[in-house]
Coordinates of C-alpha atoms in Angstrom, one line a residue:
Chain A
X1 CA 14.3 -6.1 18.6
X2 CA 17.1 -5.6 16.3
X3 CA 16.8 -6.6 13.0
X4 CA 20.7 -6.6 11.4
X5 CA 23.2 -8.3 9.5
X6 CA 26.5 -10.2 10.9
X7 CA 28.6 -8.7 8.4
X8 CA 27.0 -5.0 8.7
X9 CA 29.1 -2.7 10.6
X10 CA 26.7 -0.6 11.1
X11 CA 24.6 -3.0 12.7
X12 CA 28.0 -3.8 15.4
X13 CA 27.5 -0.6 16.3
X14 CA 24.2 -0.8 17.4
X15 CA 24.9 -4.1 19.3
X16 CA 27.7 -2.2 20.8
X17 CA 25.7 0.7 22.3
X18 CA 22.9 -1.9 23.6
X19 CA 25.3 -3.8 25.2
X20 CA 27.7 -0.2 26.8
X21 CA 24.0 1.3 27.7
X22 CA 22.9 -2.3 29.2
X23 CA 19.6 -2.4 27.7
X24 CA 18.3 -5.9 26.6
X25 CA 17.8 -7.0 23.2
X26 CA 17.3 -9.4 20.8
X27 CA 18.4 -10.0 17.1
X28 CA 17.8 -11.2 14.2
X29 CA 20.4 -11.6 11.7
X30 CA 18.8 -11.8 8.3
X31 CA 22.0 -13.0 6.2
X32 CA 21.7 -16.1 8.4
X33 CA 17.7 -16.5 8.4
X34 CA 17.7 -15.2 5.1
X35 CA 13.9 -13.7 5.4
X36 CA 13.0 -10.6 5.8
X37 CA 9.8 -11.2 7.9
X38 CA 10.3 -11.8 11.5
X39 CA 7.1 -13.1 12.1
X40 CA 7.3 -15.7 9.0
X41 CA 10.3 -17.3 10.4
X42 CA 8.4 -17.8 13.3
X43 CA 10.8 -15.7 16.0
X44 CA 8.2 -12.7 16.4
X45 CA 6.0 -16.0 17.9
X46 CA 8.8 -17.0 20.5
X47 CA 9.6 -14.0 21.4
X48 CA 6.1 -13.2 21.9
X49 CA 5.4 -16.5 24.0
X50 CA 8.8 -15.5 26.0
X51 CA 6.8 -12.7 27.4
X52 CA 3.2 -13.5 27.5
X53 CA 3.3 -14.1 31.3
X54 CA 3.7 -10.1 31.4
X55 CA 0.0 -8.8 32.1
X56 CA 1.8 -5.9 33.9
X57 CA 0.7 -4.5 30.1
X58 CA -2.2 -3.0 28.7
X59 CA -0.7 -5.3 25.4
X60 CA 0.9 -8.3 24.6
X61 CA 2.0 -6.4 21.5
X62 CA 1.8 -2.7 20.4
X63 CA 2.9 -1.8 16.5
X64 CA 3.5 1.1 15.5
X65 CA 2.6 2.2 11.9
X66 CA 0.0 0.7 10.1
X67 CA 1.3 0.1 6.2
X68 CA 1.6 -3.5 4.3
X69 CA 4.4 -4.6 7.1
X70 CA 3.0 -3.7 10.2
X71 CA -1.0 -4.4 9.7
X72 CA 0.3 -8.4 8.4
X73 CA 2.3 -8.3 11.6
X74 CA -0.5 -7.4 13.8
X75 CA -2.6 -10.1 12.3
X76 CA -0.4 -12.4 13.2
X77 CA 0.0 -11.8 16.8
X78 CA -3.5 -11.4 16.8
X79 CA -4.2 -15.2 15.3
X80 CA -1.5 -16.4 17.8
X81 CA -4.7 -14.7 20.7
X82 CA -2.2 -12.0 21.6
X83 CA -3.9 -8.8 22.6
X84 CA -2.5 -6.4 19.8
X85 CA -3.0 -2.5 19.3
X86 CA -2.3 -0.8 15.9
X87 CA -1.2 2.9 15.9
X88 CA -1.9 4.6 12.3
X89 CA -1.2 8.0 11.8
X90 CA -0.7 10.1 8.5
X91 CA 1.9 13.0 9.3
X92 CA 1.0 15.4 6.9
X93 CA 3.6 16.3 4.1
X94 CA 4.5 20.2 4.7
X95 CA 1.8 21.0 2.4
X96 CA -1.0 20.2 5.0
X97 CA -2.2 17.8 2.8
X98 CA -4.9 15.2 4.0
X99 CA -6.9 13.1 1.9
X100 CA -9.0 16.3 0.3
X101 CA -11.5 16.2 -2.2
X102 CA -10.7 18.2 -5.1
X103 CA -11.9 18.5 -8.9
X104 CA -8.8 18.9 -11.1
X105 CA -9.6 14.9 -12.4
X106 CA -12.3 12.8 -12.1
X107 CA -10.2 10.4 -11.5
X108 CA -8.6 11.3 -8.5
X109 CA -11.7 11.3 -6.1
X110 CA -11.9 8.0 -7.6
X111 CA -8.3 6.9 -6.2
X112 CA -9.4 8.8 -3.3
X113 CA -12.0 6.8 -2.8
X114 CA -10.1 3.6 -3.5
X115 CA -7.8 4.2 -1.1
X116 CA -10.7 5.0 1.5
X117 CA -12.4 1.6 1.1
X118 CA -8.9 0.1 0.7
X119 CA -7.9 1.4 4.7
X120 CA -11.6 1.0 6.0
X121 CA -11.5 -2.5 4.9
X122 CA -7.9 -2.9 6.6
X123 CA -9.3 -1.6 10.1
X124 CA -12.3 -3.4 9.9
X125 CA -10.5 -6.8 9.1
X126 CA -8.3 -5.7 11.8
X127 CA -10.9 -5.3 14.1
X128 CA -12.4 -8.3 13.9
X129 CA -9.3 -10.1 14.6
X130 CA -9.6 -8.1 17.9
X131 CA -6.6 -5.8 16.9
X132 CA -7.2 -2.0 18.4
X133 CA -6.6 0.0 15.5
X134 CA -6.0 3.5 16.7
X135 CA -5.6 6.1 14.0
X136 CA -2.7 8.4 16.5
X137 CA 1.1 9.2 16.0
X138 CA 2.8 6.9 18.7
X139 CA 6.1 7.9 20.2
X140 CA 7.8 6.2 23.2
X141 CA 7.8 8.6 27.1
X142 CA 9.3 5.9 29.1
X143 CA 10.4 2.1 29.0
X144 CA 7.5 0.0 27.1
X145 CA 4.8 2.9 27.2
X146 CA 3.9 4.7 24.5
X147 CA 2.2 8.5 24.0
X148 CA -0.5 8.4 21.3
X149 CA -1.5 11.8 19.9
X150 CA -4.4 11.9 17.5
X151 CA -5.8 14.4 14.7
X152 CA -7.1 16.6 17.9
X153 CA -4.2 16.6 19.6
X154 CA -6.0 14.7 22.8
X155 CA -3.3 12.1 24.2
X156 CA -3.4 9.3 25.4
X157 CA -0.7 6.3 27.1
X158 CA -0.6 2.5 26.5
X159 CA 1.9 0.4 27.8
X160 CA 2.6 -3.0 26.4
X161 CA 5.0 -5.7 26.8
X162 CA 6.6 -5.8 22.7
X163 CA 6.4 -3.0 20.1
X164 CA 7.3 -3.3 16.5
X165 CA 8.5 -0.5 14.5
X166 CA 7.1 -0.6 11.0
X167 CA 6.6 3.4 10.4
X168 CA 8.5 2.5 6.9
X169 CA 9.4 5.3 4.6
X170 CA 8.4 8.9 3.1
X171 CA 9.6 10.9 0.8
X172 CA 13.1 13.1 1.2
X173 CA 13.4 16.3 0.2
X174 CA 16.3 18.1 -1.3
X175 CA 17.4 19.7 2.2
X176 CA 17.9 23.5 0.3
X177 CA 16.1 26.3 2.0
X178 CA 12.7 26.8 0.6
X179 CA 12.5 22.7 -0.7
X180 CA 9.4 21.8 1.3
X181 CA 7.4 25.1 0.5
X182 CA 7.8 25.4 -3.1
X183 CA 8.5 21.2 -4.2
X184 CA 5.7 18.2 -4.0
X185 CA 6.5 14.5 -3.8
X186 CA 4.4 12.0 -4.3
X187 CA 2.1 12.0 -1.8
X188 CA 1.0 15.2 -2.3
X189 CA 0.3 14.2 -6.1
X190 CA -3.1 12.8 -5.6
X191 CA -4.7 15.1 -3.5
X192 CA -3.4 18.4 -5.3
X193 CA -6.2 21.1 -5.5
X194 CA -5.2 21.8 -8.8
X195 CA -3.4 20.0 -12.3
X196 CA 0.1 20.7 -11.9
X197 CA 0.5 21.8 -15.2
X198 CA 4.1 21.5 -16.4
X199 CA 6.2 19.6 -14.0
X200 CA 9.8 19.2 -13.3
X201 CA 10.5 16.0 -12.2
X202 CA 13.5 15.4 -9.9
X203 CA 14.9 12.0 -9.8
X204 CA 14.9 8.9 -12.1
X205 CA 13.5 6.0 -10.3
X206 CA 10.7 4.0 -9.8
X207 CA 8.8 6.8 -8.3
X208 CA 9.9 9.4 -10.3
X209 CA 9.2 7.4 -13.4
X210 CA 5.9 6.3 -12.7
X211 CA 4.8 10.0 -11.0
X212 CA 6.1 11.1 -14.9
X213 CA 4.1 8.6 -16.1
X214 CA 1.0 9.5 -14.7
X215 CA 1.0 13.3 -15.7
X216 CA 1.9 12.9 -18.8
X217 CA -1.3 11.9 -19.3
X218 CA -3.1 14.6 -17.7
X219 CA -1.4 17.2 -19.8
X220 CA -3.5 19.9 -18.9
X221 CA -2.3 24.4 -18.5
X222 CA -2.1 24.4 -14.8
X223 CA -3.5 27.1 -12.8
X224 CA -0.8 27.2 -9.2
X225 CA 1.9 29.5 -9.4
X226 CA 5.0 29.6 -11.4
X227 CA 8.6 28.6 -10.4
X228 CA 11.6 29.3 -12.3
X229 CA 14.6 26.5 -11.5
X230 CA 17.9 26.8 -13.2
X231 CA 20.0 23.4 -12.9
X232 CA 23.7 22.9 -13.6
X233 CA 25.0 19.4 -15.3
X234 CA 27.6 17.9 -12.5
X235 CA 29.2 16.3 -15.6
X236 CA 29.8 19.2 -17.8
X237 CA 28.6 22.9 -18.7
X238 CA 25.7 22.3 -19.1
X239 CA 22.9 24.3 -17.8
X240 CA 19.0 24.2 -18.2
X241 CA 16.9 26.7 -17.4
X242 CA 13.5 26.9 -17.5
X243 CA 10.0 27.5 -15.8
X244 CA 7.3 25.2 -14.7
X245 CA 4.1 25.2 -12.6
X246 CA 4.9 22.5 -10.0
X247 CA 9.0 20.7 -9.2
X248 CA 7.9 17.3 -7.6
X249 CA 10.8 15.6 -5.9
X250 CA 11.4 12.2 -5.9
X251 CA 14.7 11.7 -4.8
X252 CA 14.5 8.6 -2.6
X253 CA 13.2 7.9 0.5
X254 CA 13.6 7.5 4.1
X255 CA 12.9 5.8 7.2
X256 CA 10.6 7.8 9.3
X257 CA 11.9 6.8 12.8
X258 CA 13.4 10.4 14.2
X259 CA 10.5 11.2 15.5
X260 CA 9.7 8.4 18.0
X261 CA 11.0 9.3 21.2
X262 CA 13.5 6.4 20.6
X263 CA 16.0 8.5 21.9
X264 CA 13.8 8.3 25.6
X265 CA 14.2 4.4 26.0
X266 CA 18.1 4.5 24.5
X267 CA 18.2 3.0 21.1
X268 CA 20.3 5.3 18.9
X269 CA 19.2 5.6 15.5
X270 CA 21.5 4.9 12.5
X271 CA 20.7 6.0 8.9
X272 CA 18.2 3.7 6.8
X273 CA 17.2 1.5 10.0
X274 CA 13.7 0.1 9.1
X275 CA 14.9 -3.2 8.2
X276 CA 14.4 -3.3 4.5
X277 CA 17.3 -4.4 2.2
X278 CA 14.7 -4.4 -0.5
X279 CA 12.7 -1.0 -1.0
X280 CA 9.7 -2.0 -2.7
X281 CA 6.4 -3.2 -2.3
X282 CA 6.9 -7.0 -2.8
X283 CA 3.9 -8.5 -1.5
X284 CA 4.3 -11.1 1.0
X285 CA 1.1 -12.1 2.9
X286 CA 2.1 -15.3 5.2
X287 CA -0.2 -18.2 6.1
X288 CA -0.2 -19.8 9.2
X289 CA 1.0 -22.7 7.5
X290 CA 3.9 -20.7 6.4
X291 CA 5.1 -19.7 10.0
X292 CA 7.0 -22.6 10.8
X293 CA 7.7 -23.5 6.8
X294 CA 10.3 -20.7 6.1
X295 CA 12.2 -21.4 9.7
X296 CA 15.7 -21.3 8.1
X297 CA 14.6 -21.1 4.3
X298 CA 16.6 -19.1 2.5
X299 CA 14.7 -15.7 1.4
X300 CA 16.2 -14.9 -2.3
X301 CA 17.0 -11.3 -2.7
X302 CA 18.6 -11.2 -6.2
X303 CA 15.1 -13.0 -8.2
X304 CA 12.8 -10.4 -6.7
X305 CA 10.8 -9.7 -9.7
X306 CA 10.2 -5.7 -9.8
X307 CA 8.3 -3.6 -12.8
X308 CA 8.0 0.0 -13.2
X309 CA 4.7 0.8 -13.7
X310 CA 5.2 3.8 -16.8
X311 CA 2.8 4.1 -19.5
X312 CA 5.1 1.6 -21.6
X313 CA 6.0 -0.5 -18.3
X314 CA 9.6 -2.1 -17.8
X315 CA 9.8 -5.7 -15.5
X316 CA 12.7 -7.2 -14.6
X317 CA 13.7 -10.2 -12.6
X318 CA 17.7 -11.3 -11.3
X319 CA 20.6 -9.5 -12.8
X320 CA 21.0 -6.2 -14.8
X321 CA 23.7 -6.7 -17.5
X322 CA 26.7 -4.8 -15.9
X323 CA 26.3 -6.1 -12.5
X324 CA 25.7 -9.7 -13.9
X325 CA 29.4 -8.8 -15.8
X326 CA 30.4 -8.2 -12.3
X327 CA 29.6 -11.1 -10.7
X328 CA 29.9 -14.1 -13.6
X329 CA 32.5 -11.9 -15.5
X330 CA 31.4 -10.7 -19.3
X331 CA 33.3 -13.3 -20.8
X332 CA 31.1 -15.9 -19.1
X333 CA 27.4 -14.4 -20.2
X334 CA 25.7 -14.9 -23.2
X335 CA 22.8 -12.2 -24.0
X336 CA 20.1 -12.8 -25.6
X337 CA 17.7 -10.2 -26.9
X338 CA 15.4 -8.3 -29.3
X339 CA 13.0 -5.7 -30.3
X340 CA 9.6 -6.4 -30.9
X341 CA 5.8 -4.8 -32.1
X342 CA 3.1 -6.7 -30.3
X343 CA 0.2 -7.3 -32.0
X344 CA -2.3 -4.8 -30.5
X345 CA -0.2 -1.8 -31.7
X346 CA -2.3 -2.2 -35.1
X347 CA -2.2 1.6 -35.2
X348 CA 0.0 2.1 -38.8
X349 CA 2.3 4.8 -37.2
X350 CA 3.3 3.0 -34.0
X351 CA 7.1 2.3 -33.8
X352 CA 7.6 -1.6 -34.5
X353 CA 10.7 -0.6 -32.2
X354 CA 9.7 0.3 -29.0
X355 CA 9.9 -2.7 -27.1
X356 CA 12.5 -4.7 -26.0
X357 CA 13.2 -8.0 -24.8
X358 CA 16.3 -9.8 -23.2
X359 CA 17.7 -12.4 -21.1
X360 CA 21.5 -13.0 -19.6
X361 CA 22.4 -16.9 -19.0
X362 CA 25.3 -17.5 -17.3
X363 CA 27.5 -20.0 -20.1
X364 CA 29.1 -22.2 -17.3
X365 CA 26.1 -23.0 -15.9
X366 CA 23.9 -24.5 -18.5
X367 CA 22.7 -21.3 -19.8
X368 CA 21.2 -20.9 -16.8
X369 CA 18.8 -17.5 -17.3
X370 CA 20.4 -15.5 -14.5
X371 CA 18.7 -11.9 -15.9
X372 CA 15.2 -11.6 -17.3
X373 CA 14.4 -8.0 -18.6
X374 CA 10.9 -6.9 -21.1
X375 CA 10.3 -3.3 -22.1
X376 CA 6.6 -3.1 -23.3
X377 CA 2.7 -3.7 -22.4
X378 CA 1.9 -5.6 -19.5
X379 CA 5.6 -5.8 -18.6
X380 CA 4.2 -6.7 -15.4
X381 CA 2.4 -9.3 -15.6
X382 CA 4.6 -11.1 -17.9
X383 CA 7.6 -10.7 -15.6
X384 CA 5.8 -12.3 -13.0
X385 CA 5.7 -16.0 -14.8
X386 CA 9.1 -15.6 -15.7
X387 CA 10.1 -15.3 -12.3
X388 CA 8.6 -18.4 -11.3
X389 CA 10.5 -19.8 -14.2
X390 CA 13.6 -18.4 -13.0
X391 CA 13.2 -19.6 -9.4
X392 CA 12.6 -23.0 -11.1
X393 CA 15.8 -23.2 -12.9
X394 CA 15.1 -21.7 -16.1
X395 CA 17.7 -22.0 -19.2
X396 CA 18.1 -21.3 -22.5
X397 CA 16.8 -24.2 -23.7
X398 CA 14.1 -24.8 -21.7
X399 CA 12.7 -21.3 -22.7
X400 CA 13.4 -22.8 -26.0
X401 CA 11.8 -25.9 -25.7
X402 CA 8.5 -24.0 -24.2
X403 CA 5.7 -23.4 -26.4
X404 CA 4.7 -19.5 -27.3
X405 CA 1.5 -18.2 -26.9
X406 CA -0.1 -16.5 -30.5
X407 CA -0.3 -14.2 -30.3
X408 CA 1.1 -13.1 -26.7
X409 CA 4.0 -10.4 -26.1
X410 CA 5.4 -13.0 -23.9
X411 CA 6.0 -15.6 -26.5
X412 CA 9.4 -13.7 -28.1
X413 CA 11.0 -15.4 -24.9
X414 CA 10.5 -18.8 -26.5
X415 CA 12.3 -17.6 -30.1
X416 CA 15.6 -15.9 -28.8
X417 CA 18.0 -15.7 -31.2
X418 CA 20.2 -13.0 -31.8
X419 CA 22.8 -12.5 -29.2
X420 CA 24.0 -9.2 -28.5
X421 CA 28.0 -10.5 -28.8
X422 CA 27.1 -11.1 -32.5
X423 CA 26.4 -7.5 -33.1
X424 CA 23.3 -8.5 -35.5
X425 CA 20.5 -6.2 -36.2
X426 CA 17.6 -6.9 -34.3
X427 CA 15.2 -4.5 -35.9
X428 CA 11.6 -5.6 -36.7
X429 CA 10.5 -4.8 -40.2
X430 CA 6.9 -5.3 -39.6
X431 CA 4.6 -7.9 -38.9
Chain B
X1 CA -31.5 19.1 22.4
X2 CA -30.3 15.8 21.7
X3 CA -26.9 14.9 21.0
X4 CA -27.4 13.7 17.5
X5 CA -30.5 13.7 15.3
X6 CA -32.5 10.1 15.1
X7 CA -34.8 9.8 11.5
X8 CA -37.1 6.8 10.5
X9 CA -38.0 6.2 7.6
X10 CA -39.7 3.8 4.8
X11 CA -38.4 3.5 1.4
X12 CA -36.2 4.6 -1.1
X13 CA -38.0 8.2 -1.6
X14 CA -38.3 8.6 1.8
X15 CA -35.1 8.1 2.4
X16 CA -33.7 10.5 0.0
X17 CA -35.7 13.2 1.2
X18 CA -34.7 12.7 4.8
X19 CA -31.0 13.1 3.3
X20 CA -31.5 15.9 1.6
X21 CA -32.7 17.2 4.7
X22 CA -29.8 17.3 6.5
X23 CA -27.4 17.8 3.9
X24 CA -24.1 18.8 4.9
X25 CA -24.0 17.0 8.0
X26 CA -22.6 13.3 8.8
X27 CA -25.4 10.8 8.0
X28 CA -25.2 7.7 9.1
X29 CA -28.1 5.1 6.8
X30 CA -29.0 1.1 8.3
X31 CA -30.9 -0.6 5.9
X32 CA -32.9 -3.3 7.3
X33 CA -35.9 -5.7 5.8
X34 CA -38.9 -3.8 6.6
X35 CA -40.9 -5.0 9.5
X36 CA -44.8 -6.5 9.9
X37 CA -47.5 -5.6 11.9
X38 CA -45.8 -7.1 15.0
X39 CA -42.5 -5.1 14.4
X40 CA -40.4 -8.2 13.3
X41 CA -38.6 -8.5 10.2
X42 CA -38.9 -10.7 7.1
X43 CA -34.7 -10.7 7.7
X44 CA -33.8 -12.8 10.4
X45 CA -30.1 -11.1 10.2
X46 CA -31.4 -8.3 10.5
X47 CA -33.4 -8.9 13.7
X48 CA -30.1 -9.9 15.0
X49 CA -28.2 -6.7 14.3
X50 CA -30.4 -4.3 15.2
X51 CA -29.7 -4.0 19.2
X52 CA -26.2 -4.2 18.4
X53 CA -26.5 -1.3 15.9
X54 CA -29.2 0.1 18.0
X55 CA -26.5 -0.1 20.7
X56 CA -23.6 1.5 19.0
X57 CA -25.6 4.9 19.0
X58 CA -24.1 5.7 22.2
X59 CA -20.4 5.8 20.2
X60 CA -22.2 8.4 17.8
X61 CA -20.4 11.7 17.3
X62 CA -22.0 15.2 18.4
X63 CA -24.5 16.4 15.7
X64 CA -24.8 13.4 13.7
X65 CA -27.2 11.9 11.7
X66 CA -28.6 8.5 12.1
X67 CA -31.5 7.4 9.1
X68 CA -33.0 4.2 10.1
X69 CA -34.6 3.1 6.8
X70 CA -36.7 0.1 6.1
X71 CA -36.4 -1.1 2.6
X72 CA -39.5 -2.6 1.7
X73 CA -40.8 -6.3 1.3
X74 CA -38.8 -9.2 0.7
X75 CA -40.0 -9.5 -3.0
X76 CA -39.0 -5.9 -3.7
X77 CA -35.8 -6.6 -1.9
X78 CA -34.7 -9.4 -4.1
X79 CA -35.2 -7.9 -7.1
X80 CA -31.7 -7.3 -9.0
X81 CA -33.6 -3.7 -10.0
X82 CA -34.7 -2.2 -6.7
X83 CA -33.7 1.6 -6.3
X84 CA -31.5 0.6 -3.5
X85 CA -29.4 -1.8 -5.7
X86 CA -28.9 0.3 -8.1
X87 CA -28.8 3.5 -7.4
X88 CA -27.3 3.5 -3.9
X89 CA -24.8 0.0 -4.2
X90 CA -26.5 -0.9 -1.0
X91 CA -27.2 -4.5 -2.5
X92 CA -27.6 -6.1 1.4
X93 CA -29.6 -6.0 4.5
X94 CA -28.8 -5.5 7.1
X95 CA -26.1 -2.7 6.0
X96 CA -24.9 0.3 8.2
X97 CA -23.1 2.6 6.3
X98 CA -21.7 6.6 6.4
X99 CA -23.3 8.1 3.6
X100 CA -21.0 9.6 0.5
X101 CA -18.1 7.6 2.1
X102 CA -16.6 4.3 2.0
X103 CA -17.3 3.2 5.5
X104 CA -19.7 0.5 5.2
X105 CA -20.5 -2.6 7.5
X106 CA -22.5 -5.5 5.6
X107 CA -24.7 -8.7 7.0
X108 CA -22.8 -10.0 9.9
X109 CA -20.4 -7.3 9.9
X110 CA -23.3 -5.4 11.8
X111 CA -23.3 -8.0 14.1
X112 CA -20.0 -6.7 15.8
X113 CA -20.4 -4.5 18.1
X114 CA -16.2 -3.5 18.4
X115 CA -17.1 -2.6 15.1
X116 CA -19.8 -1.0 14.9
X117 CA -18.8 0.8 18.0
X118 CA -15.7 2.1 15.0
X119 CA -17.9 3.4 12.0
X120 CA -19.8 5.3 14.6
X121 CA -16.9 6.9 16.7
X122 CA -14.6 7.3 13.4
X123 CA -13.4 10.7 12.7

């Protein structure tokens, strides 16, 4: 199964080397399904049915990797009656790290345990929809049979007549000698022995944010060793130097399929392959009734609502300003924004200019609200109305027309005013 | 020497004791109505799940635990206090659970024998 695009060139290439090495295949072009889930669109079911006459397999279906994608895919199959095995295994980061119990927060062995009930509930509900969970690292030996290596290191073969890839992504590292034994990334966070103390963070996304986020609240002298890092500006002369308990890298991720044995049934493997435009968790869980629903609807990749989940937490949904300038031209925009102090920050010496609201319309199309950003508590949540709004149609005026909440962050949506073009102060001078 | 150790016991004290016992090791707890005179429950659920539970012991690992532990009476049972409730979260019967973690099987869960056959064998 090849999941591509038509325009991708990347993608050609693939095509091409299936076709020169004669091995059979089949595609799925999501620019022209639009959706991201094979299974929703109903193809996984087809091609499934294609082959269900093959009980030269121990499975109708075998996945491998057992996150968010590949458990709702097994579920599937399994409601369809196929016979369906699971294969789950967590490679450890360099650090050897499992889930251990530690005692630098309280409040880790209670994630810890979270997450525990969270997976045992996952392979129980798997379970009794007949899916063999199996918690081993799967790689392929031969044409549609599989090696699976658990914890022990006792192997053991399956063969079955479709496999699924979902392995998804982990954490990259810097690729400079000594990276992986003196840096952390995010999955080593939570099950640290120890408080990592001061921390350099490497990166400025999501991840990186919300890992800053976190420990900033910890702030506690930590106890592992030290590490001196000296970094050069790539922009000017600029040099920091300084030195700090723990360097946790989050620099991006990547797909984890080199280590498949993909290589032993010929499929090639291109960078970023694990068909996901959209690198974040954006919760889809289909319903049967769904399946044949979304067969040619149009999945919309530019209103996925995100929010980074900081202490102060930023949502957005559709455009960010400059890339809306690229695409409806500046001249063609009007934005729309403002600080603002919500109500709860009753504490006297609390910035009444912290948070932020704004929205982009597009002008030639009836102030259509084609960007939707908010910069304070509960970004989150109130990002996720808005996108519904947005995927509704939303405009200036019916945000203008709506009715605010008292007192709500939310509401400053419903009383836009100031537009950035005018240049106006938009400065709160207290309640 | 058997492969895994096999304790019954009667209420919550009980119970505690028998954990204490064989601290360190992998206990495995199922809570079930306690029976009458004749050996049958007041919980008709849990007359139903025990052979399957009672089954699953061949999936046990090596050196494991396994407290069989009858509750009390049904009064005792239902009320919202009981040391069970509330100092254990076991808050049904019949429940099968791997003490001090989160693998837990509840009411018809138990029923299952795919998976109770997986909270035994689990690593």
């Amino acid at each position: 199964m090849i999941f591509s695009k038509s325009y991708c060139p990347h993608s050609a290439r693939v095509k091409e080397l299936f076709s020169s090495l004669g091995v059979a295949f089949n595609i799925l072009e999501l620019d022209k399904i639009g959706c991201v889930h094979a299974h929703q669109s109903g193809l996984l079911q087809t091609l499934l049915e294609e082959k269900s006459h093959a009980s030269a397999y121990d499975y109708d279906l075998i996945v491998i990797g057992g996150g968010s994608g590949g458990l709702s895919c097994a579920k599937e199959a399994a409601i369809w009656g196929k016979k369906v095995m699971v294969l789950d295994f967590v490679v450890p980061s360099p650090h050897g790290t499992f889930w251990v119990k530690h005692n630098w927060e309280t409040m880790i062995e209670a994630i810890q345990k979270h997450i525990g009930s969270l997976n045992w509930h996952y392979k129980s509900s798997l379970r009794e929809k007949a899916v063999t969970y199996v918690n081993s690292y799967g790689e392929f030996v031969a044409d549609h049979k599989i090696k699976a290596t658990n914890k022990k290191g006792q192997e053991a073969y399956f063969t079955a007549a479709n496999f699924v890839i979902a392995t998804g992504e982990r954490p990259r590292y810097l690729g400079l000698p000594g990276d992986k034994e003196y840096c952390i990334t995010s999955d080593d966070l939570f099950s640290l022995r120890h408080s990592p103390g001061k921390t350099l963070v490497v990166g400025a996304s999501y991840v990186a944010l919300e890992c800053a986020g976190f420990l900033i609240q910890q702030l506690e002298s930590g106890s592992p060793g030290k590490l001196k890092v000296v970094a050069k500006s790539t922009e000017g002369r600029e040099t920091i130097e300084d030195i700090y308990n723990t360097v946790l890298l989050a620099i991006g991720r990547e797909s984890c399929t080199r280590k498949l044995g993909l290589e032993k049934i010929g499929v090639k493997i291109n960078e970023s392959d694990i068909a996901a435009s959209i690198m974040l968790c954006s919760i889809r869980f289909p319903q049967e009734s769904e399946l044949k629903a979304t067969v040619g609807a149009t999945c919309d990749y530019v209103n996925v609502p995100t929010t980074v989940f900081t202490p102060l937490e930023y949502g957005c949904c559709g455009y960010a300003e400059e890339k809306a300038a690229e695409v409806y031209s500046k001249k063609n925009l009007e934005v729309y924004h403002t600080l603002f102090w919500p109500l709860e920050w009753t504490v006297a010496d609390r910035d009444n200019n912290t948070c932020y609201a704004k929205i982009i319309c597009n002008r030639l199309d009836n102030d259509r609200v084609i960007g939707f950003h908010i910069f304070g508590p509960n970004a989150g949540e109130i990002t996720q109305g808005f996108a519904a709004a947005m995927k509704c149609g939303l405009t200036k005026q019916l945000l203008d027309n709506t009715i605010g909440i008292h007192p709500t962050c939310g509401e400053v949506f419903t009383s836009l005013e100031i537009t950035k073009s005018s240049g106006l102060d938009i400065s709160q001078k207290g309640c | 020497m058997a492969r895994y150790v096999d304790v019954r016991v009667s209420g919550f004290q009980e119970f505690n004791q028998a954990v204490e016992q064989h601290k360190g090791k992998t206990i495995f707890a199922y809570f079930t109505g306690s029976k009458d005179a004749e050996g049958k429950s007041w919980c008709p659920d849990c007359e139903l799940a025990e052979p399957v539970v009672l089954d699953g012991l061949k999936h046990i690992g090596e050196g494991c635990v396994f407290i069989y532990c009858q509750v009390g009476e049904r009064p005792y049972w239902k009320d919202p206090n009981n040391d069970f409730r509330k100092q254990l979260k076991v808050t049904a019967v019949p429940t099968l659970l791997k003490y001090g973690k989160p693998q837990k099987l509840v009411e018809s869960e138990c029923l299952q024998a795919s998976l109770v056959e997986m909270i035994f064998s689990e690593e």
